[in-house]
Amino acid sequence: MIGFIKKDLAMIKSNFKLLGFLVIIYIVMILLGYMDISFILPFMSVMIIISTFSYDNYNKWDAYSISLPNGRKNNVKSKYITTILMLLLVSIIIVILSFIISYINTQTINYEQTLISTLGTIFGTLLVLTFMYPIIYKFGVEKARILIFIIVFGLAIIIGLISKYIDLSNILKSLSFLENYLVIILIITSIIMVYISYKISEKIFMNKEF
Amino acid sequence: MDNILEIKNLCKKYDNFELKNISFKLPKGMIMGLIGENGAGKTTTIKAILNIITSYSGDIKIFGLSNKNETIKEDIGIVLDDMFFPEIITPKDINNSMKNIYKNWDSKIFNDYLKKFSLPNKQIKTFSKGMRKKLEIATSLSHHPKLLILDEPTSGLDPIARDEVTNILQKFIENENCSILLSSHNTTDLEHIADYITFINNGEVILSKTTNELLDKYGIVKCTEKEFKDINTKDYIKYKKTKYGYEILVENKKDFKEKYNIKIIDKVTLDELMILMIKGVK
């Protein structure tokens, strides 16, 4: 499996320059007092990872990988592990940058707030990815893009309609006692989400034909 | 285990194409050439062998074990038509990955092939078609495989590179425990290196024989219309009308010569054999 991860990392490597460029823009924006754009790093990491699916697809790597030892299992496993590694890297970058910026700006940093906002961003990114991966494995990256757009659009309409007839703020208020456990809830939910998504993707890919 | 690869009654149905009872055996130390038209079923057969397609019926054994057994893949080298590593990575990245994919990956052999083929350490997308093929071949040979499965390994290569690859394959087979299954449209190369020829047409094996038997026994009779009319249909496989008369494919040119008084009986080439078997009339 390590070999497969190395291959995915090698693909991502070519986009590291872009990530570095974004980090600089991020620092400049914060220093100049513009809005916090920390979401852009996880967002870009998603784009970079999705682009590896496109290249895999274009060069028919998935079919080739099956003919390698334990190819079907390792293909899927490595994609999930690479994603987690990438998001970990981005989280570390965000946390380090927050410290550096607060040092330069001589502000006292709210450690808890930084941790929660980073976790929240990573959680959101993971939510999108765990949702996307099984669809990509089933339909291929091109069709998946359209499908995901339709699903997200559909969900937005449904939530919009629900909130029109039901007062969601009451539900949210009743859930406010969970706030104290937010970090643990986010971590546990992420692990469960990734596990379920991985199992679905694996099942799809184990039976996929090319 | 005398056969490295054994396929029995392989069937696979698609909406507009079907593999019908494909069966053949590849003994140790031998090269088998798979020939046939585009879309005849060669790549589908190879995909079934490698489990890239799974919903087929029939039995495929490699090294005496089921092809579903993942351990056998350690000993198989592959070149697949248009399927490889993503083009944004480099040969060095392939080496780094393969080190952890194959237990027996040999970086020295791989780097030697890169040098031999003059392949630079640049992204694959900058390579020409021939360079990509060479990289695929180098990758297939660098983990001490015992079976090579090569789908169109010489397509896109110039005659010099083709000759180089042919020599490498012949050297590979010097180890009598190794075998090669090779699909190719370069039938002249196959005539020189293949020990067996398996001809697939329209999803069926229509011929699987040793190359010597095919090239020595089979023949092409060239005759006039008058001579053709005297030939019993049982004595030939297929015929084709040409500008100057008739070309007839016969299974045993010696027997034919003894029975009929026709002077021109040529040796058959694989190209002619394919054309007459597919386009010829019975």
GROMACS .gro file of C-alpha atoms in nm:
model
  492
    1MET     CA    1   0.000   0.000   0.000
    2ILE     CA    2   0.290   0.237   0.070
    3GLY     CA    3   0.385   0.216  -0.297
    4PHE     CA    4   0.039   0.334  -0.397
    5ILE     CA    5   0.052   0.622  -0.147
    6LYS     CA    6   0.393   0.722  -0.285
    7LYS     CA    7   0.244   0.733  -0.633
    8ASP     CA    8  -0.042   0.958  -0.514
    9LEU     CA    9   0.200   1.183  -0.324
   10ALA     CA   10   0.421   1.206  -0.633
   11MET     CA   11   0.115   1.332  -0.824
   12ILE     CA   12   0.035   1.586  -0.554
   13LYS     CA   13   0.400   1.695  -0.538
   14SER     CA   14   0.367   1.870  -0.871
   15ASN     CA   15   0.098   2.093  -0.713
   16PHE     CA   16   0.301   2.185  -0.403
   17LYS     CA   17   0.420   2.506  -0.568
   18LEU     CA   18   0.058   2.614  -0.606
   19LEU     CA   19  -0.005   2.537  -0.239
   20GLY     CA   20   0.304   2.739  -0.139
   21PHE     CA   21   0.180   3.032  -0.346
   22LEU     CA   22  -0.157   3.016  -0.171
   23VAL     CA   23   0.009   3.012   0.171
   24ILE     CA   24   0.190   3.338   0.082
   25ILE     CA   25  -0.135   3.497  -0.042
   26TYR     CA   26  -0.304   3.379   0.277
   27ILE     CA   27  -0.040   3.545   0.497
   28VAL     CA   28  -0.047   3.870   0.298
   29MET     CA   29  -0.428   3.888   0.311
   30ILE     CA   30  -0.433   3.839   0.687
   31LEU     CA   31  -0.149   4.087   0.747
   32LEU     CA   32  -0.322   4.350   0.537
   33GLY     CA   33  -0.626   4.301   0.754
   34TYR     CA   34  -0.852   4.144   0.494
   35MET     CA   35  -1.090   3.865   0.576
   36ASP     CA   36  -0.976   3.529   0.710
   37ILE     CA   37  -0.937   3.303   0.410
   38SER     CA   38  -0.814   2.994   0.596
   39PHE     CA   39  -1.086   2.790   0.420
   40ILE     CA   40  -0.899   2.834   0.093
   41LEU     CA   41  -0.618   2.593   0.186
   42PRO     CA   42  -0.842   2.292   0.260
   43PHE     CA   43  -1.047   2.388  -0.045
   44MET     CA   44  -0.738   2.388  -0.268
   45SER     CA   45  -0.618   2.060  -0.118
   46VAL     CA   46  -0.953   1.908  -0.220
   47MET     CA   47  -0.907   2.037  -0.573
   48ILE     CA   48  -0.555   1.894  -0.585
   49ILE     CA   49  -0.667   1.552  -0.463
   50ILE     CA   50  -0.963   1.544  -0.703
   51SER     CA   51  -0.722   1.628  -0.986
   52THR     CA   52  -0.531   1.304  -0.907
   53PHE     CA   53  -0.852   1.114  -0.985
   54SER     CA   54  -0.871   1.293  -1.320
   55TYR     CA   55  -0.515   1.191  -1.413
   56ASP     CA   56  -0.577   0.835  -1.291
   57ASN     CA   57  -0.881   0.826  -1.509
   58TYR     CA   58  -0.710   0.980  -1.813
   59ASN     CA   59  -0.419   0.734  -1.808
   60LYS     CA   60  -0.637   0.437  -1.705
   61TRP     CA   61  -0.433   0.386  -1.389
   62ASP     CA   62  -0.725   0.213  -1.215
   63ALA     CA   63  -0.724  -0.074  -1.467
   64TYR     CA   64  -0.343  -0.096  -1.457
   65SER     CA   65  -0.335  -0.089  -1.075
   66ILE     CA   66  -0.560  -0.396  -1.057
   67SER     CA   67  -0.292  -0.602  -1.227
   68LEU     CA   68  -0.042  -0.508  -0.952
   69PRO     CA   69  -0.028  -0.713  -0.627
   70ASN     CA   70  -0.334  -0.633  -0.408
   71GLY     CA   71  -0.414  -0.357  -0.655
   72ARG     CA   72  -0.789  -0.334  -0.600
   73LYS     CA   73  -0.760  -0.296  -0.221
   74ASN     CA   74  -0.456  -0.071  -0.221
   75ASN     CA   75  -0.588   0.163  -0.488
   76VAL     CA   76  -0.880   0.271  -0.267
   77LYS     CA   77  -0.695   0.254   0.065
   78SER     CA   78  -0.410   0.472  -0.060
   79LYS     CA   79  -0.649   0.741  -0.187
   80TYR     CA   80  -0.812   0.773   0.155
   81ILE     CA   81  -0.481   0.771   0.341
   82THR     CA   82  -0.330   1.028   0.104
   83THR     CA   83  -0.637   1.248   0.157
   84ILE     CA   84  -0.601   1.226   0.536
   85LEU     CA   85  -0.227   1.299   0.511
   86MET     CA   86  -0.295   1.597   0.289
   87LEU     CA   87  -0.559   1.736   0.526
   88LEU     CA   88  -0.330   1.681   0.824
   89LEU     CA   89  -0.057   1.873   0.644
   90VAL     CA   90  -0.299   2.157   0.566
   91SER     CA   91  -0.420   2.163   0.931
   92ILE     CA   92  -0.063   2.189   1.055
   93ILE     CA   93   0.007   2.470   0.806
   94ILE     CA   94  -0.304   2.660   0.920
   95VAL     CA   95  -0.221   2.622   1.290
   96ILE     CA   96   0.143   2.726   1.239
   97LEU     CA   97   0.038   3.023   1.027
   98SER     CA   98  -0.213   3.132   1.292
   99PHE     CA   99   0.065   3.139   1.550
  100ILE     CA  100   0.304   3.324   1.322
  101ILE     CA  101   0.043   3.583   1.225
  102SER     CA  102  -0.064   3.642   1.585
  103TYR     CA  103   0.305   3.687   1.675
  104ILE     CA  104   0.361   3.940   1.398
  105ASN     CA  105   0.039   4.124   1.480
  106THR     CA  106   0.124   4.098   1.850
  107GLN     CA  107  -0.223   3.972   1.926
  108THR     CA  108  -0.291   3.716   2.192
  109ILE     CA  109  -0.407   3.404   2.020
  110ASN     CA  110  -0.718   3.221   2.124
  111TYR     CA  111  -0.582   2.865   2.106
  112GLU     CA  112  -0.916   2.698   2.152
  113GLN     CA  113  -1.083   2.911   1.886
  114THR     CA  114  -0.800   2.840   1.637
  115LEU     CA  115  -0.821   2.468   1.701
  116ILE     CA  116  -1.199   2.457   1.664
  117SER     CA  117  -1.208   2.667   1.348
  118THR     CA  118  -0.932   2.454   1.191
  119LEU     CA  119  -1.111   2.137   1.290
  120GLY     CA  120  -1.437   2.275   1.158
  121THR     CA  121  -1.282   2.356   0.820
  122ILE     CA  122  -1.116   2.015   0.795
  123PHE     CA  123  -1.440   1.849   0.901
  124GLY     CA  124  -1.631   2.032   0.629
  125THR     CA  125  -1.370   1.931   0.372
  126LEU     CA  126  -1.381   1.569   0.487
  127LEU     CA  127  -1.760   1.573   0.468
  128VAL     CA  128  -1.743   1.674   0.102
  129LEU     CA  129  -1.468   1.422   0.019
  130THR     CA  130  -1.622   1.123   0.197
  131PHE     CA  131  -1.940   1.200   0.010
  132MET     CA  132  -1.762   1.241  -0.326
  133TYR     CA  133  -1.524   0.941  -0.326
  134PRO     CA  134  -1.781   0.660  -0.353
  135ILE     CA  135  -1.953   0.855  -0.633
  136ILE     CA  136  -1.619   0.903  -0.812
  137TYR     CA  137  -1.536   0.531  -0.779
  138LYS     CA  138  -1.878   0.436  -0.908
  139PHE     CA  139  -1.921   0.681  -1.196
  140GLY     CA  140  -1.575   0.821  -1.271
  141VAL     CA  141  -1.460   1.174  -1.192
  142GLU     CA  142  -1.632   1.349  -1.484
  143LYS     CA  143  -1.982   1.215  -1.420
  144ALA     CA  144  -1.927   1.248  -1.044
  145ARG     CA  145  -1.874   1.625  -1.076
  146ILE     CA  146  -2.213   1.670  -1.242
  147LEU     CA  147  -2.386   1.430  -1.001
  148ILE     CA  148  -2.241   1.602  -0.695
  149PHE     CA  149  -2.350   1.941  -0.826
  150ILE     CA  150  -2.705   1.809  -0.874
  151ILE     CA  151  -2.709   1.648  -0.527
  152VAL     CA  152  -2.574   1.958  -0.347
  153PHE     CA  153  -2.818   2.180  -0.537
  154GLY     CA  154  -3.104   1.943  -0.451
  155LEU     CA  155  -3.007   1.934  -0.083
  156ALA     CA  156  -2.991   2.312  -0.070
  157ILE     CA  157  -3.346   2.334  -0.208
  158ILE     CA  158  -3.473   2.070   0.036
  159ILE     CA  159  -3.312   2.240   0.338
  160GLY     CA  160  -3.442   2.574   0.217
  161LEU     CA  161  -3.796   2.435   0.193
  162ILE     CA  162  -3.775   2.266   0.534
  163SER     CA  163  -3.650   2.582   0.704
  164LYS     CA  164  -3.943   2.771   0.554
  165TYR     CA  165  -4.196   2.553   0.731
  166ILE     CA  166  -4.004   2.441   1.040
  167ASP     CA  167  -3.815   2.673   1.272
  168LEU     CA  168  -3.466   2.523   1.267
  169SER     CA  169  -3.332   2.770   1.522
  170ASN     CA  170  -3.524   2.591   1.798
  171ILE     CA  171  -3.364   2.261   1.703
  172LEU     CA  172  -3.021   2.423   1.697
  173LYS     CA  173  -3.085   2.580   2.039
  174SER     CA  174  -3.185   2.247   2.184
  175LEU     CA  175  -2.856   2.105   2.056
  176SER     CA  176  -2.648   2.382   2.211
  177PHE     CA  177  -2.558   2.163   2.511
  178LEU     CA  178  -2.336   1.969   2.267
  179GLU     CA  179  -2.110   2.272   2.223
  180ASN     CA  180  -1.882   2.165   2.508
  181TYR     CA  181  -1.812   1.837   2.334
  182LEU     CA  182  -1.771   1.989   1.987
  183VAL     CA  183  -1.411   1.880   1.932
  184ILE     CA  184  -1.474   1.520   2.031
  185ILE     CA  185  -1.796   1.506   1.831
  186LEU     CA  186  -1.620   1.639   1.520
  187ILE     CA  187  -1.334   1.390   1.554
  188ILE     CA  188  -1.557   1.087   1.615
  189THR     CA  189  -1.799   1.184   1.338
  190SER     CA  190  -1.504   1.230   1.097
  191ILE     CA  191  -1.367   0.885   1.177
  192ILE     CA  192  -1.708   0.721   1.130
  193MET     CA  193  -1.772   0.911   0.806
  194VAL     CA  194  -1.434   0.823   0.658
  195TYR     CA  195  -1.474   0.457   0.757
  196ILE     CA  196  -1.822   0.424   0.603
  197SER     CA  197  -1.717   0.609   0.288
  198TYR     CA  198  -1.404   0.392   0.256
  199LYS     CA  199  -1.602   0.069   0.293
  200ILE     CA  200  -1.851   0.179   0.025
  201SER     CA  201  -1.573   0.284  -0.215
  202GLU     CA  202  -1.385  -0.040  -0.154
  203LYS     CA  203  -1.694  -0.247  -0.226
  204ILE     CA  204  -1.758  -0.053  -0.548
  205PHE     CA  205  -1.397  -0.085  -0.667
  206MET     CA  206  -1.362  -0.453  -0.573
  207ASN     CA  207  -1.633  -0.536  -0.828
  208LYS     CA  208  -1.550  -0.273  -1.087
  209GLU     CA  209  -1.459  -0.381  -1.439
  210PHE     CA  210  -1.261  -0.186  -1.696
  211MET     CA  211   0.323  -2.769  -1.330
  212ASP     CA  212   0.428  -2.770  -1.695
  213ASN     CA  213   0.197  -2.490  -1.802
  214ILE     CA  214   0.253  -2.142  -1.667
  215LEU     CA  215  -0.086  -2.029  -1.794
  216GLU     CA  216  -0.398  -2.237  -1.857
  217ILE     CA  217  -0.730  -2.100  -1.977
  218LYS     CA  218  -1.035  -2.326  -1.997
  219ASN     CA  219  -1.369  -2.228  -2.149
  220LEU     CA  220  -1.341  -1.856  -2.080
  221CYS     CA  221  -1.671  -1.686  -2.164
  222LYS     CA  222  -1.767  -1.322  -2.118
  223LYS     CA  223  -2.074  -1.152  -2.258
  224TYR     CA  224  -2.113  -0.783  -2.340
  225ASP     CA  225  -2.409  -0.621  -2.515
  226ASN     CA  226  -2.245  -0.626  -2.856
  227PHE     CA  227  -1.954  -0.867  -2.810
  228GLU     CA  228  -1.888  -1.207  -2.662
  229LEU     CA  229  -1.586  -1.420  -2.570
  230LYS     CA  230  -1.681  -1.778  -2.652
  231ASN     CA  231  -1.507  -2.069  -2.481
  232ILE     CA  232  -1.153  -1.936  -2.505
  233SER     CA  233  -0.911  -2.215  -2.413
  234PHE     CA  234  -0.535  -2.241  -2.450
  235LYS     CA  235  -0.224  -2.340  -2.259
  236LEU     CA  236   0.112  -2.167  -2.238
  237PRO     CA  237   0.393  -2.405  -2.138
  238LYS     CA  238   0.702  -2.303  -1.941
  239GLY     CA  239   0.985  -2.146  -2.139
  240MET     CA  240   0.762  -2.054  -2.433
  241ILE     CA  241   0.637  -1.740  -2.604
  242MET     CA  242   0.278  -1.735  -2.724
  243GLY     CA  243   0.163  -1.475  -2.973
  244LEU     CA  244  -0.203  -1.370  -2.962
  245ILE     CA  245  -0.318  -1.249  -3.299
  246GLY     CA  246  -0.647  -1.125  -3.439
  247GLU     CA  247  -0.828  -0.819  -3.569
  248ASN     CA  248  -0.889  -0.511  -3.355
  249GLY     CA  249  -1.184  -0.593  -3.131
  250ALA     CA  250  -1.144  -0.970  -3.176
  251GLY     CA  251  -1.115  -1.029  -2.801
  252LYS     CA  252  -0.738  -1.030  -2.734
  253THR     CA  253  -0.741  -0.747  -2.479
  254THR     CA  254  -1.059  -0.879  -2.315
  255THR     CA  255  -0.887  -1.217  -2.272
  256ILE     CA  256  -0.583  -1.046  -2.116
  257LYS     CA  257  -0.811  -0.840  -1.888
  258ALA     CA  258  -0.981  -1.159  -1.769
  259ILE     CA  259  -0.642  -1.323  -1.700
  260LEU     CA  260  -0.542  -1.022  -1.487
  261ASN     CA  261  -0.882  -0.993  -1.317
  262ILE     CA  262  -0.941  -0.647  -1.458
  263ILE     CA  263  -1.276  -0.795  -1.558
  264THR     CA  264  -1.428  -1.032  -1.306
  265SER     CA  265  -1.774  -1.139  -1.420
  266TYR     CA  266  -1.673  -1.415  -1.660
  267SER     CA  267  -1.719  -1.788  -1.657
  268GLY     CA  268  -1.441  -2.042  -1.708
  269ASP     CA  269  -1.121  -2.134  -1.536
  270ILE     CA  270  -0.791  -1.942  -1.548
  271LYS     CA  271  -0.482  -2.081  -1.379
  272ILE     CA  272  -0.144  -1.909  -1.353
  273PHE     CA  273   0.153  -2.099  -1.205
  274GLY     CA  274  -0.104  -2.373  -1.122
  275LEU     CA  275  -0.306  -2.134  -0.901
  276SER     CA  276  -0.634  -1.951  -0.958
  277ASN     CA  277  -0.586  -1.609  -1.114
  278LYS     CA  278  -0.790  -1.465  -0.823
  279ASN     CA  279  -0.495  -1.536  -0.598
  280GLU     CA  280  -0.320  -1.202  -0.544
  281THR     CA  281   0.023  -1.356  -0.469
  282ILE     CA  282   0.067  -1.466  -0.831
  283LYS     CA  283   0.078  -1.102  -0.938
  284GLU     CA  284   0.421  -1.072  -0.776
  285ASP     CA  285   0.555  -1.287  -1.060
  286ILE     CA  286   0.374  -1.127  -1.354
  287GLY     CA  287   0.512  -0.841  -1.562
  288ILE     CA  288   0.258  -0.646  -1.763
  289VAL     CA  289   0.233  -0.402  -2.048
  290LEU     CA  290  -0.127  -0.307  -2.117
  291ASP     CA  291  -0.250  -0.115  -2.416
  292ASP     CA  292  -0.292   0.251  -2.306
  293MET     CA  293  -0.306   0.174  -1.934
  294PHE     CA  294  -0.025   0.291  -1.709
  295PHE     CA  295   0.088   0.531  -1.436
  296PRO     CA  296  -0.060   0.883  -1.454
  297GLU     CA  297   0.140   1.103  -1.690
  298ILE     CA  298   0.232   1.373  -1.434
  299ILE     CA  299   0.481   1.149  -1.257
  300THR     CA  300   0.838   1.062  -1.355
  301PRO     CA  301   1.033   0.734  -1.399
  302LYS     CA  302   1.196   0.807  -1.061
  303ASP     CA  303   0.850   0.825  -0.899
  304ILE     CA  304   0.762   0.492  -1.062
  305ASN     CA  305   1.079   0.339  -0.918
  306ASN     CA  306   0.996   0.476  -0.570
  307SER     CA  307   0.640   0.343  -0.582
  308MET     CA  308   0.722   0.004  -0.730
  309LYS     CA  309   0.984  -0.057  -0.460
  310ASN     CA  310   0.694  -0.085  -0.219
  311ILE     CA  311   0.451  -0.257  -0.456
  312TYR     CA  312   0.659  -0.558  -0.571
  313LYS     CA  313   0.859  -0.755  -0.316
  314ASN     CA  314   1.124  -0.833  -0.579
  315TRP     CA  315   1.146  -0.490  -0.741
  316ASP     CA  316   1.502  -0.431  -0.858
  317SER     CA  317   1.586  -0.060  -0.891
  318LYS     CA  318   1.917  -0.142  -1.057
  319ILE     CA  319   1.752  -0.335  -1.341
  320PHE     CA  320   1.495  -0.056  -1.383
  321ASN     CA  321   1.759   0.216  -1.395
  322ASP     CA  322   1.967   0.009  -1.638
  323TYR     CA  323   1.667  -0.014  -1.871
  324LEU     CA  324   1.609   0.361  -1.841
  325LYS     CA  325   1.969   0.415  -1.951
  326LYS     CA  326   1.947   0.153  -2.226
  327PHE     CA  327   1.630   0.315  -2.364
  328SER     CA  328   1.768   0.671  -2.307
  329LEU     CA  329   1.464   0.771  -2.100
  330PRO     CA  330   1.508   1.098  -1.907
  331ASN     CA  331   1.368   1.159  -1.559
  332LYS     CA  332   1.090   1.388  -1.675
  333GLN     CA  333   0.713   1.376  -1.645
  334ILE     CA  334   0.573   1.096  -1.862
  335LYS     CA  335   0.355   1.348  -2.047
  336THR     CA  336   0.666   1.488  -2.215
  337PHE     CA  337   0.749   1.143  -2.362
  338SER     CA  338   0.673   1.036  -2.717
  339LYS     CA  339   0.450   0.730  -2.769
  340GLY     CA  340   0.756   0.513  -2.829
  341MET     CA  341   0.928   0.640  -2.512
  342ARG     CA  342   0.617   0.565  -2.307
  343LYS     CA  343   0.609   0.212  -2.445
  344LYS     CA  344   0.975   0.165  -2.356
  345LEU     CA  345   0.906   0.287  -2.001
  346GLU     CA  346   0.615   0.043  -1.973
  347ILE     CA  347   0.838  -0.240  -2.093
  348ALA     CA  348   1.115  -0.142  -1.849
  349THR     CA  349   0.858  -0.137  -1.566
  350SER     CA  350   0.725  -0.480  -1.661
  351LEU     CA  351   1.071  -0.638  -1.652
  352SER     CA  352   1.215  -0.497  -1.330
  353HIS     CA  353   1.075  -0.726  -1.059
  354HIS     CA  354   1.212  -1.059  -1.189
  355PRO     CA  355   0.876  -1.177  -1.327
  356LYS     CA  356   0.820  -1.535  -1.441
  357LEU     CA  357   0.536  -1.452  -1.677
  358LEU     CA  358   0.515  -1.151  -1.904
  359ILE     CA  359   0.172  -1.050  -2.032
  360LEU     CA  360   0.220  -0.789  -2.299
  361ASP     CA  361  -0.063  -0.627  -2.490
  362GLU     CA  362   0.074  -0.456  -2.800
  363PRO     CA  363   0.419  -0.392  -2.648
  364THR     CA  364   0.575  -0.284  -2.975
  365SER     CA  365   0.303  -0.057  -3.109
  366GLY     CA  366   0.443   0.291  -3.170
  367LEU     CA  367   0.802   0.171  -3.172
  368ASP     CA  368   1.036   0.225  -3.466
  369PRO     CA  369   1.200  -0.085  -3.624
  370ILE     CA  370   1.522  -0.036  -3.424
  371ALA     CA  371   1.342  -0.013  -3.090
  372ARG     CA  372   1.124  -0.308  -3.192
  373ASP     CA  373   1.435  -0.512  -3.260
  374GLU     CA  374   1.575  -0.406  -2.920
  375VAL     CA  375   1.254  -0.517  -2.745
  376THR     CA  376   1.245  -0.845  -2.936
  377ASN     CA  377   1.602  -0.917  -2.823
  378ILE     CA  378   1.512  -0.839  -2.461
  379LEU     CA  379   1.217  -1.077  -2.479
  380GLN     CA  380   1.431  -1.352  -2.628
  381LYS     CA  381   1.685  -1.303  -2.352
  382PHE     CA  382   1.408  -1.316  -2.092
  383ILE     CA  383   1.294  -1.652  -2.222
  384GLU     CA  384   1.644  -1.800  -2.190
  385ASN     CA  385   1.538  -1.876  -1.833
  386GLU     CA  386   1.333  -2.187  -1.901
  387ASN     CA  387   1.098  -2.121  -1.609
  388CYS     CA  388   0.967  -1.805  -1.770
  389SER     CA  389   0.701  -1.754  -2.037
  390ILE     CA  390   0.552  -1.468  -2.238
  391LEU     CA  391   0.199  -1.409  -2.361
  392LEU     CA  392   0.218  -1.139  -2.623
  393SER     CA  393  -0.056  -0.981  -2.830
  394SER     CA  394   0.071  -0.798  -3.134
  395HIS     CA  395  -0.015  -0.676  -3.480
  396ASN     CA  396   0.352  -0.695  -3.577
  397THR     CA  397   0.315  -1.048  -3.707
  398THR     CA  398   0.663  -1.053  -3.862
  399ASP     CA  399   0.810  -1.014  -3.512
  400LEU     CA  400   0.586  -1.292  -3.385
  401GLU     CA  401   0.701  -1.524  -3.665
  402HIS     CA  402   1.054  -1.480  -3.535
  403ILE     CA  403   1.003  -1.503  -3.161
  404ALA     CA  404   0.674  -1.682  -3.083
  405ASP     CA  405   0.674  -2.058  -3.021
  406TYR     CA  406   0.294  -2.073  -3.029
  407ILE     CA  407   0.035  -1.870  -3.212
  408THR     CA  408  -0.321  -1.836  -3.087
  409PHE     CA  409  -0.557  -1.673  -3.330
  410ILE     CA  410  -0.870  -1.512  -3.187
  411ASN     CA  411  -1.148  -1.403  -3.417
  412ASN     CA  412  -1.485  -1.264  -3.317
  413GLY     CA  413  -1.438  -1.379  -2.957
  414GLU     CA  414  -1.336  -1.735  -3.046
  415VAL     CA  415  -1.005  -1.918  -3.070
  416ILE     CA  416  -1.000  -2.033  -3.428
  417LEU     CA  417  -0.646  -2.166  -3.418
  418SER     CA  418  -0.382  -2.240  -3.154
  419LYS     CA  419  -0.070  -2.415  -3.284
  420THR     CA  420   0.307  -2.403  -3.274
  421THR     CA  421   0.452  -2.136  -3.503
  422ASN     CA  422   0.665  -2.399  -3.681
  423GLU     CA  423   0.361  -2.611  -3.758
  424LEU     CA  424   0.177  -2.309  -3.895
  425LEU     CA  425   0.458  -2.176  -4.107
  426ASP     CA  426   0.588  -2.514  -4.229
  427LYS     CA  427   0.266  -2.708  -4.286
  428TYR     CA  428   0.015  -2.444  -4.389
  429GLY     CA  429   0.044  -2.306  -4.740
  430ILE     CA  430  -0.109  -2.074  -4.994
  431VAL     CA  431  -0.199  -2.229  -5.325
  432LYS     CA  432  -0.211  -1.990  -5.618
  433CYS     CA  433  -0.413  -2.124  -5.909
  434THR     CA  434  -0.641  -2.044  -6.200
  435GLU     CA  435  -1.019  -2.058  -6.193
  436LYS     CA  436  -1.014  -2.385  -6.391
  437GLU     CA  437  -0.773  -2.547  -6.143
  438PHE     CA  438  -0.976  -2.414  -5.848
  439LYS     CA  439  -1.294  -2.579  -5.975
  440ASP     CA  440  -1.125  -2.921  -5.961
  441ILE     CA  441  -1.032  -2.884  -5.592
  442ASN     CA  442  -1.250  -3.056  -5.335
  443THR     CA  443  -1.381  -2.808  -5.072
  444LYS     CA  444  -1.266  -3.047  -4.797
  445ASP     CA  445  -0.905  -2.998  -4.903
  446TYR     CA  446  -0.878  -2.629  -4.820
  447ILE     CA  447  -0.967  -2.394  -4.535
  448LYS     CA  448  -1.062  -2.073  -4.713
  449TYR     CA  449  -1.003  -1.910  -5.050
  450LYS     CA  450  -0.988  -1.560  -5.192
  451LYS     CA  451  -1.039  -1.446  -5.549
  452THR     CA  452  -0.759  -1.220  -5.671
  453LYS     CA  453  -0.680  -1.020  -5.983
  454TYR     CA  454  -0.486  -1.312  -6.131
  455GLY     CA  455  -0.685  -1.611  -6.007
  456TYR     CA  456  -0.738  -1.776  -5.672
  457GLU     CA  457  -0.545  -1.789  -5.345
  458ILE     CA  458  -0.631  -2.089  -5.133
  459LEU     CA  459  -0.528  -2.154  -4.775
  460VAL     CA  460  -0.446  -2.521  -4.715
  461GLU     CA  461  -0.367  -2.690  -4.385
  462ASN     CA  462  -0.104  -2.930  -4.523
  463LYS     CA  463   0.079  -2.816  -4.831
  464LYS     CA  464   0.264  -3.148  -4.868
  465ASP     CA  465  -0.058  -3.353  -4.878
  466PHE     CA  466  -0.213  -3.102  -5.115
  467LYS     CA  467   0.083  -3.121  -5.348
  468GLU     CA  468   0.057  -3.497  -5.364
  469LYS     CA  469  -0.314  -3.487  -5.446
  470TYR     CA  470  -0.327  -3.202  -5.696
  471ASN     CA  471  -0.103  -3.104  -5.980
  472ILE     CA  472  -0.068  -2.736  -5.888
  473LYS     CA  473   0.277  -2.585  -5.903
  474ILE     CA  474   0.258  -2.268  -5.695
  475ILE     CA  475   0.223  -2.345  -5.326
  476ASP     CA  476   0.386  -2.076  -5.110
  477LYS     CA  477   0.469  -2.069  -4.743
  478VAL     CA  478   0.208  -1.878  -4.552
  479THR     CA  479   0.285  -1.567  -4.346
  480LEU     CA  480   0.081  -1.482  -4.036
  481ASP     CA  481  -0.059  -1.176  -4.214
  482GLU     CA  482  -0.179  -1.383  -4.509
  483LEU     CA  483  -0.316  -1.647  -4.274
  484MET     CA  484  -0.514  -1.382  -4.083
  485ILE     CA  485  -0.649  -1.219  -4.396
  486LEU     CA  486  -0.756  -1.547  -4.554
  487MET     CA  487  -0.908  -1.684  -4.233
  488ILE     CA  488  -1.109  -1.368  -4.175
  489LYS     CA  489  -1.188  -1.238  -4.523
  490GLY     CA  490  -1.164  -1.564  -4.715
  491VAL     CA  491  -1.461  -1.769  -4.832
  492LYS     CA  492  -1.525  -2.139  -4.780
   0.00000   0.00000   0.00000
